[in-house]
mmCIF file with all atom_site columns, C-alpha atoms in Angstrom:
data_model
loop_
_atom_site.group_PDB
_atom_site.id
_atom_site.type_symbol
_atom_site.label_atom_id
_atom_site.label_alt_id
_atom_site.label_comp_id
_atom_site.label_asym_id
_atom_site.label_entity_id
_atom_site.label_seq_id
_atom_site.pdbx_PDB_ins_code
_atom_site.Cartn_x
_atom_site.Cartn_y
_atom_site.Cartn_z
_atom_site.occupancy
_atom_site.B_iso_or_equiv
_atom_site.pdbx_formal_charge
_atom_site.auth_seq_id
_atom_site.auth_comp_id
_atom_site.auth_asym_id
_atom_site.auth_atom_id
_atom_site.pdbx_PDB_model_num
ATOM 1   C CA . ALA V 1 1   ? 104.858 87.476  77.333  1.00 0.00 ? 295 ALA V CA 1
ATOM 2   C CA . GLN V 1 2   ? 105.996 90.526  79.432  1.00 0.00 ? 296 GLN V CA 1
ATOM 3   C CA . LYS V 1 3   ? 107.976 89.547  82.499  1.00 0.00 ? 297 LYS V CA 1
ATOM 4   C CA . ILE V 1 4   ? 109.712 91.148  85.464  1.00 0.00 ? 298 ILE V CA 1
ATOM 5   C CA . THR V 1 5   ? 112.755 89.555  87.063  1.00 0.00 ? 299 THR V CA 1
ATOM 6   C CA . GLN V 1 6   ? 114.045 90.503  90.515  1.00 0.00 ? 300 GLN V CA 1
ATOM 7   C CA . THR V 1 7   ? 116.949 88.351  91.176  1.00 0.00 ? 301 THR V CA 1
ATOM 8   C CA . GLN V 1 8   ? 117.825 89.367  94.613  1.00 0.00 ? 302 GLN V CA 1
ATOM 9   C CA . PRO V 1 9   ? 115.597 87.984  97.151  1.00 0.00 ? 303 PRO V CA 1
ATOM 10  C CA . GLY V 1 10  ? 117.101 89.822  100.146 1.00 0.00 ? 304 GLY V CA 1
ATOM 11  C CA . MET V 1 11  ? 119.586 92.492  100.374 1.00 0.00 ? 305 MET V CA 1
ATOM 12  C CA . PHE V 1 12  ? 121.397 94.116  103.686 1.00 0.00 ? 306 PHE V CA 1
ATOM 13  C CA . VAL V 1 13  ? 122.624 97.709  103.862 1.00 0.00 ? 307 VAL V CA 1
ATOM 14  C CA . GLN V 1 14  ? 124.068 99.804  106.469 1.00 0.00 ? 308 GLN V CA 1
ATOM 15  C CA . GLU V 1 15  ? 122.150 102.992 107.793 1.00 0.00 ? 309 GLU V CA 1
ATOM 16  C CA . LYS V 1 16  ? 122.995 106.051 105.595 1.00 0.00 ? 310 LYS V CA 1
ATOM 17  C CA . GLU V 1 17  ? 124.550 104.189 102.845 1.00 0.00 ? 311 GLU V CA 1
ATOM 18  C CA . ALA V 1 18  ? 123.239 103.774 99.101  1.00 0.00 ? 312 ALA V CA 1
ATOM 19  C CA . VAL V 1 19  ? 121.697 100.391 97.899  1.00 0.00 ? 313 VAL V CA 1
ATOM 20  C CA . THR V 1 20  ? 120.819 99.464  94.486  1.00 0.00 ? 314 THR V CA 1
ATOM 21  C CA . LEU V 1 21  ? 117.899 97.014  93.761  1.00 0.00 ? 315 LEU V CA 1
ATOM 22  C CA . ASP V 1 22  ? 117.885 95.084  90.550  1.00 0.00 ? 316 ASP V CA 1
ATOM 23  C CA . CYS V 1 23  ? 115.134 94.738  87.944  1.00 0.00 ? 317 CYS V CA 1
ATOM 24  C CA . THR V 1 24  ? 115.404 93.404  84.653  1.00 0.00 ? 318 THR V CA 1
ATOM 25  C CA . TYR V 1 25  ? 112.081 93.306  82.057  1.00 0.00 ? 319 TYR V CA 1
ATOM 26  C CA . ASP V 1 26  ? 111.058 91.691  79.228  1.00 0.00 ? 320 ASP V CA 1
ATOM 27  C CA . THR V 1 27  ? 108.869 93.286  76.578  1.00 0.00 ? 321 THR V CA 1
ATOM 28  C CA . SER V 1 28  ? 108.612 93.430  72.893  1.00 0.00 ? 322 SER V CA 1
ATOM 29  C CA . ASP V 1 29  ? 106.311 96.763  72.953  1.00 0.00 ? 323 ASP V CA 1
ATOM 30  C CA . PRO V 1 30  ? 108.103 99.952  72.446  1.00 0.00 ? 324 PRO V CA 1
ATOM 31  C CA . SER V 1 31  ? 105.836 101.922 74.963  1.00 0.00 ? 325 SER V CA 1
ATOM 32  C CA . TYR V 1 32  ? 105.639 100.774 78.570  1.00 0.00 ? 326 TYR V CA 1
ATOM 33  C CA . GLY V 1 33  ? 105.990 101.967 81.938  1.00 0.00 ? 327 GLY V CA 1
ATOM 34  C CA . LEU V 1 34  ? 108.168 100.833 84.997  1.00 0.00 ? 328 LEU V CA 1
ATOM 35  C CA . PHE V 1 35  ? 107.095 101.266 88.468  1.00 0.00 ? 329 PHE V CA 1
ATOM 36  C CA . TRP V 1 36  ? 108.680 100.372 91.960  1.00 0.00 ? 330 TRP V CA 1
ATOM 37  C CA . TYR V 1 37  ? 106.543 100.021 95.090  1.00 0.00 ? 331 TYR V CA 1
ATOM 38  C CA . LYS V 1 38  ? 107.696 99.503  98.621  1.00 0.00 ? 332 LYS V CA 1
ATOM 39  C CA . GLN V 1 39  ? 105.610 97.143  100.690 1.00 0.00 ? 333 GLN V CA 1
ATOM 40  C CA . PRO V 1 40  ? 106.201 97.291  104.602 1.00 0.00 ? 334 PRO V CA 1
ATOM 41  C CA . SER V 1 41  ? 104.906 94.236  106.751 1.00 0.00 ? 335 SER V CA 1
ATOM 42  C CA . SER V 1 42  ? 101.834 96.129  107.108 1.00 0.00 ? 336 SER V CA 1
ATOM 43  C CA . GLY V 1 43  ? 100.750 95.213  103.560 1.00 0.00 ? 337 GLY V CA 1
ATOM 44  C CA . GLU V 1 44  ? 100.050 98.396  101.651 1.00 0.00 ? 338 GLU V CA 1
ATOM 45  C CA . MET V 1 45  ? 102.004 98.840  98.454  1.00 0.00 ? 339 MET V CA 1
ATOM 46  C CA . ILE V 1 46  ? 103.597 102.520 98.480  1.00 0.00 ? 340 ILE V CA 1
ATOM 47  C CA . PHE V 1 47  ? 104.235 104.055 95.151  1.00 0.00 ? 341 PHE V CA 1
ATOM 48  C CA . LEU V 1 48  ? 107.909 105.298 94.748  1.00 0.00 ? 342 LEU V CA 1
ATOM 49  C CA . ILE V 1 49  ? 109.050 105.968 91.325  1.00 0.00 ? 343 ILE V CA 1
ATOM 50  C CA . TYR V 1 50  ? 107.810 105.828 87.522  1.00 0.00 ? 344 TYR V CA 1
ATOM 51  C CA . GLN V 1 51  ? 109.820 105.510 84.281  1.00 0.00 ? 345 GLN V CA 1
ATOM 52  C CA . GLY V 1 52  ? 108.443 105.732 80.794  1.00 0.00 ? 346 GLY V CA 1
ATOM 53  C CA . SER V 1 53  ? 110.042 104.024 78.063  1.00 0.00 ? 347 SER V CA 1
ATOM 54  C CA . TYR V 1 54  ? 110.327 107.282 76.259  1.00 0.00 ? 348 TYR V CA 1
ATOM 55  C CA . ASP V 1 55  ? 111.459 109.397 78.980  1.00 0.00 ? 349 ASP V CA 1
ATOM 56  C CA . GLN V 1 56  ? 114.955 110.658 78.192  1.00 0.00 ? 350 GLN V CA 1
ATOM 57  C CA . GLN V 1 57  ? 116.127 111.194 81.813  1.00 0.00 ? 351 GLN V CA 1
ATOM 58  C CA . ASN V 1 58  ? 116.403 108.826 84.674  1.00 0.00 ? 352 ASN V CA 1
ATOM 59  C CA . ALA V 1 59  ? 113.497 109.487 87.202  1.00 0.00 ? 353 ALA V CA 1
ATOM 60  C CA . THR V 1 60  ? 114.415 110.808 90.708  1.00 0.00 ? 354 THR V CA 1
ATOM 61  C CA . GLU V 1 61  ? 111.984 111.277 93.813  1.00 0.00 ? 355 GLU V CA 1
ATOM 62  C CA . GLY V 1 62  ? 113.944 112.535 96.746  1.00 0.00 ? 356 GLY V CA 1
ATOM 63  C CA . ARG V 1 63  ? 116.080 109.587 97.912  1.00 0.00 ? 357 ARG V CA 1
ATOM 64  C CA . TYR V 1 64  ? 114.935 107.226 95.049  1.00 0.00 ? 358 TYR V CA 1
ATOM 65  C CA . SER V 1 65  ? 116.511 107.205 91.709  1.00 0.00 ? 359 SER V CA 1
ATOM 66  C CA . LEU V 1 66  ? 115.861 104.880 88.921  1.00 0.00 ? 360 LEU V CA 1
ATOM 67  C CA . ASN V 1 67  ? 118.796 103.647 86.772  1.00 0.00 ? 361 ASN V CA 1
ATOM 68  C CA . PHE V 1 68  ? 117.109 102.998 83.484  1.00 0.00 ? 362 PHE V CA 1
ATOM 69  C CA . GLN V 1 69  ? 119.063 101.257 80.896  1.00 0.00 ? 363 GLN V CA 1
ATOM 70  C CA . LYS V 1 70  ? 116.953 100.590 77.914  1.00 0.00 ? 364 LYS V CA 1
ATOM 71  C CA . ALA V 1 71  ? 119.326 98.574  75.985  1.00 0.00 ? 365 ALA V CA 1
ATOM 72  C CA . ARG V 1 72  ? 119.891 96.187  78.698  1.00 0.00 ? 366 ARG V CA 1
ATOM 73  C CA . LYS V 1 73  ? 116.276 96.344  79.801  1.00 0.00 ? 367 LYS V CA 1
ATOM 74  C CA . SER V 1 74  ? 116.942 97.095  83.262  1.00 0.00 ? 368 SER V CA 1
ATOM 75  C CA . ALA V 1 75  ? 115.246 99.503  85.802  1.00 0.00 ? 369 ALA V CA 1
ATOM 76  C CA . ASN V 1 76  ? 117.316 99.446  89.111  1.00 0.00 ? 370 ASN V CA 1
ATOM 77  C CA . LEU V 1 77  ? 116.235 101.320 92.157  1.00 0.00 ? 371 LEU V CA 1
ATOM 78  C CA . VAL V 1 78  ? 118.817 103.456 93.961  1.00 0.00 ? 372 VAL V CA 1
ATOM 79  C CA . ILE V 1 79  ? 118.008 104.233 97.371  1.00 0.00 ? 373 ILE V CA 1
ATOM 80  C CA . SER V 1 80  ? 120.709 106.921 98.824  1.00 0.00 ? 374 SER V CA 1
ATOM 81  C CA . ALA V 1 81  ? 121.304 107.636 102.485 1.00 0.00 ? 375 ALA V CA 1
ATOM 82  C CA . SER V 1 82  ? 119.211 104.284 103.727 1.00 0.00 ? 376 SER V CA 1
ATOM 83  C CA . GLN V 1 83  ? 117.213 104.659 106.689 1.00 0.00 ? 377 GLN V CA 1
ATOM 84  C CA . LEU V 1 84  ? 115.990 102.242 109.261 1.00 0.00 ? 378 LEU V CA 1
ATOM 85  C CA . GLY V 1 85  ? 112.279 102.691 107.871 1.00 0.00 ? 379 GLY V CA 1
ATOM 86  C CA . ASP V 1 86  ? 113.401 101.771 104.449 1.00 0.00 ? 380 ASP V CA 1
ATOM 87  C CA . SER V 1 87  ? 113.373 98.108  105.650 1.00 0.00 ? 381 SER V CA 1
ATOM 88  C CA . ALA V 1 88  ? 110.474 96.531  103.418 1.00 0.00 ? 382 ALA V CA 1
ATOM 89  C CA . MET V 1 89  ? 109.892 94.541  100.274 1.00 0.00 ? 383 MET V CA 1
ATOM 90  C CA . TYR V 1 90  ? 110.417 96.454  97.271  1.00 0.00 ? 384 TYR V CA 1
ATOM 91  C CA . PHE V 1 91  ? 108.560 95.445  93.925  1.00 0.00 ? 385 PHE V CA 1
ATOM 92  C CA . CYS V 1 92  ? 109.325 96.351  90.548  1.00 0.00 ? 386 CYS V CA 1
ATOM 93  C CA . ALA V 1 93  ? 106.348 96.403  88.057  1.00 0.00 ? 387 ALA V CA 1
ATOM 94  C CA . MET V 1 94  ? 105.676 97.120  84.507  1.00 0.00 ? 388 MET V CA 1
ATOM 95  C CA . ARG V 1 95  ? 102.561 98.200  82.778  1.00 0.00 ? 389 ARG V CA 1
ATOM 96  C CA . GLU V 1 96  ? 101.421 95.828  80.419  1.00 0.00 ? 390 GLU V CA 1
ATOM 97  C CA . ALA V 1 97  ? 100.864 96.267  76.660  1.00 0.00 ? 391 ALA V CA 1
ATOM 98  C CA . TRP V 1 98  ? 97.388  95.307  75.778  1.00 0.00 ? 392 TRP V CA 1
ATOM 99  C CA . SER V 1 99  ? 95.585  95.158  72.278  1.00 0.00 ? 393 SER V CA 1
ATOM 100 C CA . GLY V 1 100 ? 92.944  97.089  73.600  1.00 0.00 ? 394 GLY V CA 1
ATOM 101 C CA . GLY V 1 101 ? 95.034  100.034 74.121  1.00 0.00 ? 395 GLY V CA 1
ATOM 102 C CA . ALA V 1 102 ? 96.723  101.737 77.043  1.00 0.00 ? 396 ALA V CA 1
ATOM 103 C CA . THR V 1 103 ? 95.939  100.014 80.265  1.00 0.00 ? 397 THR V CA 1
ATOM 104 C CA . ASN V 1 104 ? 96.647  100.329 84.079  1.00 0.00 ? 398 ASN V CA 1
ATOM 105 C CA . LYS V 1 105 ? 97.394  96.307  84.649  1.00 0.00 ? 399 LYS V CA 1
ATOM 106 C CA . LEU V 1 106 ? 100.670 96.108  86.425  1.00 0.00 ? 400 LEU V CA 1
ATOM 107 C CA . ILE V 1 107 ? 102.993 92.655  86.036  1.00 0.00 ? 401 ILE V CA 1
ATOM 108 C CA . PHE V 1 108 ? 104.985 92.783  89.331  1.00 0.00 ? 402 PHE V CA 1
ATOM 109 C CA . GLY V 1 109 ? 108.276 90.725  89.933  1.00 0.00 ? 403 GLY V CA 1
ATOM 110 C CA . THR V 1 110 ? 108.653 88.565  92.972  1.00 0.00 ? 404 THR V CA 1
ATOM 111 C CA . GLY V 1 111 ? 110.211 91.254  95.229  1.00 0.00 ? 405 GLY V CA 1
ATOM 112 C CA . THR V 1 112 ? 113.593 91.901  97.000  1.00 0.00 ? 406 THR V CA 1
ATOM 113 C CA . LEU V 1 113 ? 113.327 92.136  100.947 1.00 0.00 ? 407 LEU V CA 1
ATOM 114 C CA . LEU V 1 114 ? 115.865 94.856  102.282 1.00 0.00 ? 408 LEU V CA 1
ATOM 115 C CA . ALA V 1 115 ? 116.837 95.214  105.781 1.00 0.00 ? 409 ALA V CA 1
ATOM 116 C CA . VAL V 1 116 ? 118.635 98.191  106.814 1.00 0.00 ? 410 VAL V CA 1
ATOM 117 C CA . GLN V 1 117 ? 120.831 97.888  109.737 1.00 0.00 ? 411 GLN V CA 1
ATOM 118 C CA . PRO V 1 118 ? 121.958 100.491 112.341 1.00 0.00 ? 412 PRO V CA 1
ATOM 119 C CA . ASP Z 2 1   ? 93.414  113.915 100.768 1.00 0.00 ? 148 ASP Z CA 1
ATOM 120 C CA . ALA Z 2 2   ? 91.764  110.637 101.592 1.00 0.00 ? 149 ALA Z CA 1
ATOM 121 C CA . GLY Z 2 3   ? 93.935  107.600 100.224 1.00 0.00 ? 150 GLY Z CA 1
ATOM 122 C CA . VAL Z 2 4   ? 92.550  104.066 99.144  1.00 0.00 ? 151 VAL Z CA 1
ATOM 123 C CA . THR Z 2 5   ? 90.639  102.229 101.896 1.00 0.00 ? 152 THR Z CA 1
ATOM 124 C CA . GLN Z 2 6   ? 89.579  98.645  102.052 1.00 0.00 ? 153 GLN Z CA 1
ATOM 125 C CA . SER Z 2 7   ? 87.561  96.637  104.411 1.00 0.00 ? 154 SER Z CA 1
ATOM 126 C CA . PRO Z 2 8   ? 87.636  94.530  106.329 1.00 0.00 ? 155 PRO Z CA 1
ATOM 127 C CA . THR Z 2 9   ? 91.270  94.053  107.020 1.00 0.00 ? 156 THR Z CA 1
ATOM 128 C CA . HIS Z 2 10  ? 91.224  90.437  108.108 1.00 0.00 ? 157 HIS Z CA 1
ATOM 129 C CA . LEU Z 2 11  ? 88.668  87.850  107.137 1.00 0.00 ? 158 LEU Z CA 1
ATOM 130 C CA . ILE Z 2 12  ? 88.728  84.090  107.884 1.00 0.00 ? 159 ILE Z CA 1
ATOM 131 C CA . LYS Z 2 13  ? 86.273  81.845  105.796 1.00 0.00 ? 160 LYS Z CA 1
ATOM 132 C CA . THR Z 2 14  ? 86.021  78.228  105.322 1.00 0.00 ? 161 THR Z CA 1
ATOM 133 C CA . ARG Z 2 15  ? 86.137  76.373  101.871 1.00 0.00 ? 162 ARG Z CA 1
ATOM 134 C CA . GLY Z 2 16  ? 83.049  76.616  99.706  1.00 0.00 ? 163 GLY Z CA 1
ATOM 135 C CA . GLN Z 2 17  ? 81.862  80.038  101.453 1.00 0.00 ? 164 GLN Z CA 1
ATOM 136 C CA . GLN Z 2 18  ? 81.702  83.429  99.599  1.00 0.00 ? 165 GLN Z CA 1
ATOM 137 C CA . VAL Z 2 19  ? 83.341  86.485  100.376 1.00 0.00 ? 166 VAL Z CA 1
ATOM 138 C CA . THR Z 2 20  ? 82.890  89.942  99.536  1.00 0.00 ? 167 THR Z CA 1
ATOM 139 C CA . LEU Z 2 21  ? 85.734  92.774  99.910  1.00 0.00 ? 168 LEU Z CA 1
ATOM 140 C CA . ARG Z 2 22  ? 85.189  96.285  99.597  1.00 0.00 ? 169 ARG Z CA 1
ATOM 141 C CA . CYS Z 2 23  ? 87.528  99.249  98.408  1.00 0.00 ? 170 CYS Z CA 1
ATOM 142 C CA . SER Z 2 24  ? 87.139  103.162 98.300  1.00 0.00 ? 171 SER Z CA 1
ATOM 143 C CA . PRO Z 2 25  ? 89.178  104.709 95.938  1.00 0.00 ? 172 PRO Z CA 1
ATOM 144 C CA . LYS Z 2 26  ? 91.733  107.619 96.430  1.00 0.00 ? 173 LYS Z CA 1
ATOM 145 C CA . SER Z 2 27  ? 89.808  111.146 96.215  1.00 0.00 ? 174 SER Z CA 1
ATOM 146 C CA . GLY Z 2 28  ? 89.368  111.979 92.674  1.00 0.00 ? 175 GLY Z CA 1
ATOM 147 C CA . HIS Z 2 29  ? 90.202  108.662 90.903  1.00 0.00 ? 176 HIS Z CA 1
ATOM 148 C CA . ASP Z 2 30  ? 87.526  106.679 88.983  1.00 0.00 ? 177 ASP Z CA 1
ATOM 149 C CA . THR Z 2 31  ? 89.275  103.484 88.194  1.00 0.00 ? 178 THR Z CA 1
ATOM 150 C CA . VAL Z 2 32  ? 89.935  100.548 90.504  1.00 0.00 ? 179 VAL Z CA 1
ATOM 151 C CA . SER Z 2 33  ? 91.989  97.443  90.080  1.00 0.00 ? 180 SER Z CA 1
ATOM 152 C CA . TRP Z 2 34  ? 92.045  94.297  92.059  1.00 0.00 ? 181 TRP Z CA 1
ATOM 153 C CA . TYR Z 2 35  ? 95.046  92.283  92.548  1.00 0.00 ? 182 TYR Z CA 1
ATOM 154 C CA . GLN Z 2 36  ? 95.887  88.900  94.592  1.00 0.00 ? 183 GLN Z CA 1
ATOM 155 C CA . GLN Z 2 37  ? 99.097  88.515  96.366  1.00 0.00 ? 184 GLN Z CA 1
ATOM 156 C CA . ALA Z 2 38  ? 99.787  85.147  97.586  1.00 0.00 ? 185 ALA Z CA 1
ATOM 157 C CA . LEU Z 2 39  ? 102.539 84.577  100.395 1.00 0.00 ? 186 LEU Z CA 1
ATOM 158 C CA . GLY Z 2 40  ? 105.939 85.335  99.187  1.00 0.00 ? 187 GLY Z CA 1
ATOM 159 C CA . GLN Z 2 41  ? 105.040 86.526  95.643  1.00 0.00 ? 188 GLN Z CA 1
ATOM 160 C CA . GLY Z 2 42  ? 104.247 89.717  93.865  1.00 0.00 ? 189 GLY Z CA 1
ATOM 161 C CA . PRO Z 2 43  ? 100.520 90.741  93.153  1.00 0.00 ? 190 PRO Z CA 1
ATOM 162 C CA . GLN Z 2 44  ? 98.777  89.179  90.475  1.00 0.00 ? 191 GLN Z CA 1
ATOM 163 C CA . PHE Z 2 45  ? 96.176  91.391  88.518  1.00 0.00 ? 192 PHE Z CA 1
ATOM 164 C CA . ILE Z 2 46  ? 92.584  90.101  88.785  1.00 0.00 ? 193 ILE Z CA 1
ATOM 165 C CA . PHE Z 2 47  ? 90.487  92.548  86.945  1.00 0.00 ? 194 PHE Z CA 1
ATOM 166 C CA . GLN Z 2 48  ? 89.909  96.432  86.580  1.00 0.00 ? 195 GLN Z CA 1
ATOM 167 C CA . TYR Z 2 49  ? 86.688  98.602  86.790  1.00 0.00 ? 196 TYR Z CA 1
ATOM 168 C CA . TYR Z 2 50  ? 86.185  101.812 85.116  1.00 0.00 ? 197 TYR Z CA 1
ATOM 169 C CA . GLU Z 2 51  ? 82.666  103.403 84.356  1.00 0.00 ? 198 GLU Z CA 1
ATOM 170 C CA . GLU Z 2 52  ? 80.825  100.684 86.409  1.00 0.00 ? 199 GLU Z CA 1
ATOM 171 C CA . GLU Z 2 53  ? 82.406  98.072  83.987  1.00 0.00 ? 200 GLU Z CA 1
ATOM 172 C CA . GLU Z 2 54  ? 84.821  95.240  83.896  1.00 0.00 ? 201 GLU Z CA 1
ATOM 173 C CA . ARG Z 2 55  ? 87.501  96.554  81.308  1.00 0.00 ? 202 ARG Z CA 1
ATOM 174 C CA . GLN Z 2 56  ? 90.298  93.913  81.801  1.00 0.00 ? 203 GLN Z CA 1
ATOM 175 C CA . ARG Z 2 57  ? 90.541  90.818  83.258  1.00 0.00 ? 204 ARG Z CA 1
ATOM 176 C CA . GLY Z 2 58  ? 93.459  88.804  84.260  1.00 0.00 ? 205 GLY Z CA 1
ATOM 177 C CA . ASN Z 2 59  ? 93.880  84.934  84.611  1.00 0.00 ? 206 ASN Z CA 1
ATOM 178 C CA . PHE Z 2 60  ? 91.413  84.389  87.049  1.00 0.00 ? 207 PHE Z CA 1
ATOM 179 C CA . PRO Z 2 61  ? 88.268  82.056  87.291  1.00 0.00 ? 208 PRO Z CA 1
ATOM 180 C CA . ASP Z 2 62  ? 84.706  83.031  87.124  1.00 0.00 ? 209 ASP Z CA 1
ATOM 181 C CA . ARG Z 2 63  ? 84.466  82.748  90.800  1.00 0.00 ? 210 ARG Z CA 1
ATOM 182 C CA . PHE Z 2 64  ? 86.035  86.049  91.014  1.00 0.00 ? 211 PHE Z CA 1
ATOM 183 C CA . SER Z 2 65  ? 83.469  88.738  90.207  1.00 0.00 ? 212 SER Z CA 1
ATOM 184 C CA . GLY Z 2 66  ? 83.197  92.318  90.741  1.00 0.00 ? 213 GLY Z CA 1
ATOM 185 C CA . HIS Z 2 67  ? 81.234  95.474  90.700  1.00 0.00 ? 214 HIS Z CA 1
ATOM 186 C CA . GLN Z 2 68  ? 82.046  99.239  90.712  1.00 0.00 ? 215 GLN Z CA 1
ATOM 187 C CA . PHE Z 2 69  ? 79.432  101.629 92.201  1.00 0.00 ? 216 PHE Z CA 1
ATOM 188 C CA . PRO Z 2 70  ? 78.587  105.169 91.032  1.00 0.00 ? 217 PRO Z CA 1
ATOM 189 C CA . ASN Z 2 71  ? 80.507  106.576 93.528  1.00 0.00 ? 218 ASN Z CA 1
ATOM 190 C CA . TYR Z 2 72  ? 83.567  104.618 92.072  1.00 0.00 ? 219 TYR Z CA 1
ATOM 191 C CA . SER Z 2 73  ? 83.964  102.319 95.014  1.00 0.00 ? 220 SER Z CA 1
ATOM 192 C CA . SER Z 2 74  ? 84.180  98.811  94.220  1.00 0.00 ? 221 SER Z CA 1
ATOM 193 C CA . GLU Z 2 75  ? 83.760  95.219  95.581  1.00 0.00 ? 222 GLU Z CA 1
ATOM 194 C CA . LEU Z 2 76  ? 85.370  91.761  95.020  1.00 0.00 ? 223 LEU Z CA 1
ATOM 195 C CA . ASN Z 2 77  ? 83.231  88.844  95.385  1.00 0.00 ? 224 ASN Z CA 1
ATOM 196 C CA . VAL Z 2 78  ? 85.002  85.237  95.362  1.00 0.00 ? 225 VAL Z CA 1
ATOM 197 C CA . ASN Z 2 79  ? 82.644  82.331  95.243  1.00 0.00 ? 226 ASN Z CA 1
ATOM 198 C CA . ALA Z 2 80  ? 83.099  78.673  96.145  1.00 0.00 ? 227 ALA Z CA 1
ATOM 199 C CA . LEU Z 2 81  ? 86.271  79.258  98.370  1.00 0.00 ? 228 LEU Z CA 1
ATOM 200 C CA . LEU Z 2 82  ? 89.560  77.258  97.896  1.00 0.00 ? 229 LEU Z CA 1
ATOM 201 C CA . LEU Z 2 83  ? 92.246  76.915  100.310 1.00 0.00 ? 230 LEU Z CA 1
ATOM 202 C CA . GLY Z 2 84  ? 94.365  78.220  97.513  1.00 0.00 ? 231 GLY Z CA 1
ATOM 203 C CA . ASP Z 2 85  ? 92.316  81.799  97.776  1.00 0.00 ? 232 ASP Z CA 1
ATOM 204 C CA . SER Z 2 86  ? 94.164  82.612  101.006 1.00 0.00 ? 233 SER Z CA 1
ATOM 205 C CA . ALA Z 2 87  ? 95.971  85.582  100.027 1.00 0.00 ? 234 ALA Z CA 1
ATOM 206 C CA . LEU Z 2 88  ? 96.178  89.380  100.601 1.00 0.00 ? 235 LEU Z CA 1
ATOM 207 C CA . TYR Z 2 89  ? 93.829  91.027  98.367  1.00 0.00 ? 236 TYR Z CA 1
ATOM 208 C CA . LEU Z 2 90  ? 94.881  94.656  97.292  1.00 0.00 ? 237 LEU Z CA 1
ATOM 209 C CA . CYS Z 2 91  ? 92.630  97.479  95.547  1.00 0.00 ? 238 CYS Z CA 1
ATOM 210 C CA . ALA Z 2 92  ? 94.447  100.014 93.448  1.00 0.00 ? 239 ALA Z CA 1
ATOM 211 C CA . SER Z 2 93  ? 92.819  103.156 92.120  1.00 0.00 ? 240 SER Z CA 1
ATOM 212 C CA . SER Z 2 94  ? 93.916  105.405 89.422  1.00 0.00 ? 241 SER Z CA 1
ATOM 213 C CA . LEU Z 2 95  ? 92.601  108.553 87.344  1.00 0.00 ? 242 LEU Z CA 1
ATOM 214 C CA . GLY Z 2 96  ? 91.623  106.726 84.119  1.00 0.00 ? 243 GLY Z CA 1
ATOM 215 C CA . THR Z 2 97  ? 92.643  103.755 82.035  1.00 0.00 ? 244 THR Z CA 1
ATOM 216 C CA . GLN Z 2 98  ? 95.605  105.529 80.240  1.00 0.00 ? 245 GLN Z CA 1
ATOM 217 C CA . GLY Z 2 99  ? 98.454  104.106 82.082  1.00 0.00 ? 246 GLY Z CA 1
ATOM 218 C CA . GLU Z 2 100 ? 98.294  106.484 85.245  1.00 0.00 ? 247 GLU Z CA 1
ATOM 219 C CA . THR Z 2 101 ? 100.205 105.516 88.451  1.00 0.00 ? 248 THR Z CA 1
ATOM 220 C CA . GLN Z 2 102 ? 98.137  103.210 90.568  1.00 0.00 ? 249 GLN Z CA 1
ATOM 221 C CA . TYR Z 2 103 ? 97.802  103.962 94.394  1.00 0.00 ? 250 TYR Z CA 1
ATOM 222 C CA . PHE Z 2 104 ? 97.151  100.876 96.663  1.00 0.00 ? 251 PHE Z CA 1
ATOM 223 C CA . GLY Z 2 105 ? 95.133  100.603 99.618  1.00 0.00 ? 252 GLY Z CA 1
ATOM 224 C CA . PRO Z 2 106 ? 96.302  98.453  102.711 1.00 0.00 ? 253 PRO Z CA 1
ATOM 225 C CA . GLY Z 2 107 ? 94.706  95.102  101.489 1.00 0.00 ? 254 GLY Z CA 1
ATOM 226 C CA . THR Z 2 108 ? 92.451  92.487  103.121 1.00 0.00 ? 255 THR Z CA 1
ATOM 227 C CA . ARG Z 2 109 ? 94.181  89.484  104.243 1.00 0.00 ? 256 ARG Z CA 1
ATOM 228 C CA . LEU Z 2 110 ? 91.779  86.550  103.558 1.00 0.00 ? 257 LEU Z CA 1
ATOM 229 C CA . LEU Z 2 111 ? 92.406  83.123  105.306 1.00 0.00 ? 258 LEU Z CA 1
ATOM 230 C CA . VAL Z 2 112 ? 90.432  80.322  104.032 1.00 0.00 ? 259 VAL Z CA 1
ATOM 231 C CA . LEU Z 2 113 ? 90.295  77.017  106.131 1.00 0.00 ? 260 LEU Z CA 1
#
């Protein structure tokens, strides 16, 4: 069964420093997609970054980059130059393989609570 | 560009009651998925609607049902509410069902007493 593991329940980082949030995944499907979402206390899940299993380059979106290590089945999120507004829950998710073909169904990890300190 | 909207924002019900939650997808999107997020956990997939049909379903009982309208908006219905149904219900929209990025709404917080 496909699974996402986030082993860091909480993280602290100083403002303006970089932080890495860990994510490992388990799948036997060669084709999959990995996502990171941010969830502030308001509840809305905000899409941050996507990495496809066949992408040759690590994904980057502004201050967010994804450290994709396929052999180790890890997809860590790196946030550079942390800001106070980055304080939130961060979820790693994988698009599930399905016998019916491509799907939008996401499997989420348990999340990491990031606190940015001034 | 209108994002995903959900209503109501909060809801309190008692056990055994029925509830209907509503979602309007992001402009240009035609696929709606629903997720349940219990406190302290990641979201769990309930089901997905495309072309007014349920296309895929997660591990949820038949008490959970849905509908998609011609304008792509969607409803989630939960019958015979249990205390364990208390959660944040998130709607996500995308264009098509081929693995495109989903964009989420602000959610509806349901409390069952």
